């Protein structure tokens, strides 16, 4: 039964953590985004994020995006500085063309920092990207 379920490989969907200025508080905040760099819309996007190490674990955060259009992105959540010291996983499940896709993206502890910044596709901002 379980072996009969085929979940295809996820392509052109990324998670990025971008440092942005918070206009009201005048701070530099780290925000996580999901990026759909494919030619198809993503539907019923379910995201479970969690920070963890061997000794610490944050509560899981659950997010839903009803539809993420092709070649677009959406903010998932704000990441506190203390959470960057943990491994941060984002488990993504979505439907594309009536087929289910699933992938877990992991930012290793301390990998989200200013020296790791690169240009993020579609956003034209600097951030840390996991594909």
Coordinates of C-alpha atoms in Angstrom, one line a residue:
X1 CA 0.0 0.0 0.0
X2 CA 2.5 2.6 1.2
X3 CA 5.0 1.5 -1.5
X4 CA 2.3 2.3 -4.1
X5 CA 2.3 6.0 -3.2
X6 CA 4.6 7.9 -5.5
X7 CA 5.6 11.4 -4.5
X8 CA 7.6 13.1 -7.2
X9 CA 10.7 15.2 -6.7
X10 CA 10.2 18.8 -5.8
X11 CA 11.8 21.2 -8.3
X12 CA 11.9 25.0 -8.5
X13 CA 10.4 25.5 -5.0
X14 CA 12.7 27.0 -2.4
X15 CA 12.8 28.4 1.1
X16 CA 14.8 31.6 1.7
X17 CA 15.5 33.5 4.8
X18 CA 15.9 37.2 4.1
X19 CA 17.1 40.0 6.3
X20 CA 14.7 43.0 5.9
X21 CA 14.3 46.3 7.6
X22 CA 11.2 46.5 9.7
X23 CA 9.9 49.9 8.8
X24 CA 8.0 50.6 12.0
X25 CA 10.6 49.4 14.5
X26 CA 13.7 50.3 12.4
X27 CA 15.2 46.9 13.0
X28 CA 16.8 44.3 10.7
X29 CA 14.6 41.2 10.9
X30 CA 15.1 37.7 9.5
X31 CA 12.0 36.5 7.6
X32 CA 11.4 33.1 6.0
X33 CA 9.8 32.9 2.5
X34 CA 8.6 30.1 0.2
X35 CA 9.5 30.7 -3.4
X36 CA 7.6 29.1 -6.3
X37 CA 10.0 29.5 -9.2
X38 CA 8.0 27.1 -11.4
X39 CA 5.6 27.7 -14.2
X40 CA 2.6 26.1 -12.3
X41 CA 0.6 27.3 -9.3
X42 CA 1.0 25.5 -6.0
X43 CA -2.2 24.7 -4.2
X44 CA -3.0 23.9 -0.6
X45 CA 0.6 24.6 0.6
X46 CA 1.1 23.3 4.1
X47 CA 4.2 24.3 6.0
X48 CA 5.4 23.0 9.4
X49 CA 8.5 24.8 10.7
X50 CA 10.5 24.0 13.8
X51 CA 13.9 24.8 15.3
X52 CA 15.9 22.1 17.0
X53 CA 19.2 20.8 18.4
X54 CA 20.0 17.7 20.4
X55 CA 19.0 19.6 23.6
X56 CA 16.5 22.2 22.5
X57 CA 13.3 22.3 20.4
X58 CA 10.8 25.0 19.6
X59 CA 7.1 24.2 19.3
X60 CA 6.1 23.5 15.7
X61 CA 4.6 26.4 13.7
X62 CA 1.9 25.5 11.1
X63 CA 1.1 27.7 8.1
X64 CA -1.3 27.3 5.2
X65 CA -1.2 29.1 1.8
X66 CA -4.3 28.3 -0.3
X67 CA -2.6 29.2 -3.6
X68 CA 0.9 30.3 -4.4
X69 CA 0.9 31.5 -8.1
X70 CA 3.7 30.5 -10.5
X71 CA 6.8 32.7 -10.3
X72 CA 5.9 34.2 -6.9
X73 CA 6.7 34.0 -3.2
X74 CA 5.0 34.4 0.1
X75 CA 6.2 35.2 3.6
X76 CA 6.1 32.3 6.0
X77 CA 7.3 33.7 9.3
X78 CA 9.6 36.0 11.3
X79 CA 12.6 34.2 12.8
X80 CA 14.0 35.5 16.1
X81 CA 17.7 35.8 16.4
X82 CA 17.9 33.1 19.1
X83 CA 16.2 30.6 16.7
X84 CA 19.1 31.1 14.2
X85 CA 21.3 29.2 16.6
X86 CA 19.2 26.1 16.0
X87 CA 18.7 23.9 13.0
X88 CA 15.5 25.2 11.3
X89 CA 13.4 22.8 9.3
X90 CA 10.5 23.6 7.0
X91 CA 8.4 20.7 5.9
X92 CA 6.4 21.6 2.8
X93 CA 3.5 19.7 1.3
X94 CA 1.6 21.0 -1.7
X95 CA -0.4 20.1 -4.7
X96 CA 0.7 21.0 -8.3
X97 CA -1.4 19.9 -11.3
X98 CA -3.5 17.6 -9.0
X99 CA -0.4 15.8 -7.7
X100 CA 1.0 15.9 -4.2
X101 CA 4.6 17.0 -3.5
X102 CA 6.5 16.9 -0.2
X103 CA 9.9 18.1 0.8
X104 CA 11.8 19.1 4.0
X105 CA 14.2 22.0 3.8
X106 CA 16.8 22.4 6.6
X107 CA 18.9 25.4 7.5
X108 CA 21.7 24.1 9.7
X109 CA 22.4 25.9 12.9
X110 CA 24.2 29.2 12.5
X111 CA 24.0 29.0 8.7
X112 CA 21.6 31.9 8.5
X113 CA 24.0 34.9 8.8
X114 CA 25.2 37.9 6.9
X115 CA 28.2 36.2 5.4
X116 CA 26.0 33.5 3.7
X117 CA 23.8 36.0 1.9
X118 CA 23.2 35.5 -1.8
X119 CA 20.8 36.8 -4.4
X120 CA 17.4 35.1 -4.0
X121 CA 15.5 34.2 -7.2
X122 CA 12.4 36.3 -8.0
X123 CA 12.8 38.4 -4.9
X124 CA 15.9 40.4 -6.0
X125 CA 16.9 40.5 -2.4
X126 CA 19.9 39.1 -0.5
X127 CA 19.2 36.0 1.7
X128 CA 20.1 32.5 2.6
X129 CA 18.6 30.0 0.2
X130 CA 17.9 26.2 0.6
X131 CA 16.8 24.3 -2.6

